[in-house]
Amino acid sequence: MSFAEATSVTRGTTAPPPSHLERFDATITEGWDILGNANGGYVLATVARALSSALGRPDPITITAHYLRPVGSGPAVIDVEKVREGRTLATATARLSRD
């Protein structure tokens, strides 16, 4: 599986998010892990895909991540909240969660 396929996201088809969020479904796939936990850069790339889709912009200029616990493989949900959006830049937060 290519990296592009492994980091792909789709508009949320699970439970609808609160009105101020956009929800995306993703799958954390096996093979992009270290001792059973997904590589942090791989997880961040998946979240960046959701941010890019929600904001309608090709790539983030800067991104910061806080990992609260290891991420295993399987289905995941990414909720994106737009904080501020201008002509050239946008700011958003995203949260990836599993079960």
Coordinates of C-alpha atoms in Angstrom, one line a residue:
M1 CA 0.0 0.0 0.0
S2 CA 1.4 3.4 -1.0
F3 CA 1.8 6.2 1.6
A4 CA -0.9 8.2 -0.2
E5 CA -3.3 5.4 0.2
A6 CA -2.3 4.7 3.8
T7 CA -2.9 8.4 4.8
S8 CA -6.1 8.9 2.9
V9 CA -9.2 10.3 4.6
T10 CA -12.9 10.5 3.7
R11 CA -15.7 12.8 4.8
G12 CA -17.2 11.3 7.9
T13 CA -19.8 8.7 7.5
T14 CA -20.0 7.7 11.2
A15 CA -22.0 9.6 13.7
P16 CA -22.4 13.3 12.8
P17 CA -20.0 15.7 14.5
P18 CA -21.1 18.8 16.5
S19 CA -22.0 21.6 14.1
H20 CA -18.7 23.5 14.4
L21 CA -16.6 20.4 13.4
E22 CA -15.9 18.6 10.2
R23 CA -15.5 14.8 10.7
F24 CA -13.2 12.5 8.6
D25 CA -12.8 8.8 8.7
A26 CA -9.4 7.2 8.4
T27 CA -7.8 3.8 8.8
I28 CA -4.5 3.5 10.6
T29 CA -3.0 0.7 8.7
E30 CA -0.5 -2.0 9.7
G31 CA 3.0 -1.8 8.3
W32 CA 3.5 1.9 9.2
D33 CA 4.2 1.0 12.9
I34 CA 7.0 0.4 15.3
L35 CA 6.4 -2.5 17.6
G36 CA 2.7 -2.4 17.0
N37 CA 2.2 1.4 17.5
A38 CA 1.8 3.6 14.4
N39 CA 4.7 5.8 13.6
G40 CA 4.1 9.4 14.8
G41 CA 4.9 10.9 11.4
Y42 CA 2.5 8.6 9.7
V43 CA -0.3 9.5 12.1
L44 CA 0.5 13.2 11.7
A45 CA 0.4 12.9 7.9
T46 CA -3.0 11.3 8.1
V47 CA -4.3 14.2 10.3
A48 CA -2.7 16.7 7.9
R49 CA -4.7 15.2 5.1
A50 CA -7.9 15.9 7.0
L51 CA -6.8 19.4 7.8
S52 CA -6.0 20.0 4.1
S53 CA -9.3 18.7 3.0
A54 CA -11.3 20.7 5.6
L55 CA -9.5 24.0 4.8
G56 CA -9.3 23.5 1.0
R57 CA -5.6 24.2 1.0
P58 CA -2.9 21.9 -0.4
D59 CA -0.3 21.7 2.5
P60 CA 0.2 23.0 6.0
I61 CA 2.8 25.7 6.5
T62 CA 3.4 24.6 10.1
I63 CA 1.9 21.8 12.3
T64 CA 2.3 20.8 15.9
A65 CA 1.2 17.5 17.4
H66 CA 0.7 16.3 20.9
Y67 CA 0.5 12.5 21.3
L68 CA -1.5 11.5 24.4
R69 CA -1.0 7.8 23.9
P70 CA 0.2 5.3 21.3
V71 CA -2.0 4.7 18.3
G72 CA -2.7 1.2 17.1
S73 CA -4.0 0.1 13.7
G74 CA -7.7 0.2 12.9
P75 CA -10.4 2.7 12.1
A76 CA -10.1 6.3 13.4
V77 CA -12.1 9.5 13.4
I78 CA -10.5 12.9 12.8
D79 CA -12.5 16.0 13.9
V80 CA -11.3 19.3 12.5
E81 CA -12.3 22.7 13.8
K82 CA -11.6 25.8 11.8
V83 CA -10.3 28.5 14.1
R84 CA -9.6 31.3 11.7
E85 CA -9.7 31.5 7.9
G86 CA -8.3 34.3 5.7
R87 CA -7.4 34.8 2.1
T88 CA -3.9 33.3 2.3
L89 CA -3.7 31.5 5.7
A90 CA -6.0 29.4 7.9
T91 CA -5.7 28.0 11.4
A92 CA -7.4 24.9 12.6
T93 CA -7.2 22.2 15.2
A94 CA -7.7 18.5 14.7
R95 CA -8.2 15.5 17.0
L96 CA -7.7 11.9 16.0
S97 CA -9.5 9.4 18.1
R98 CA -10.0 5.7 18.1
D99 CA -12.7 3.8 20.0

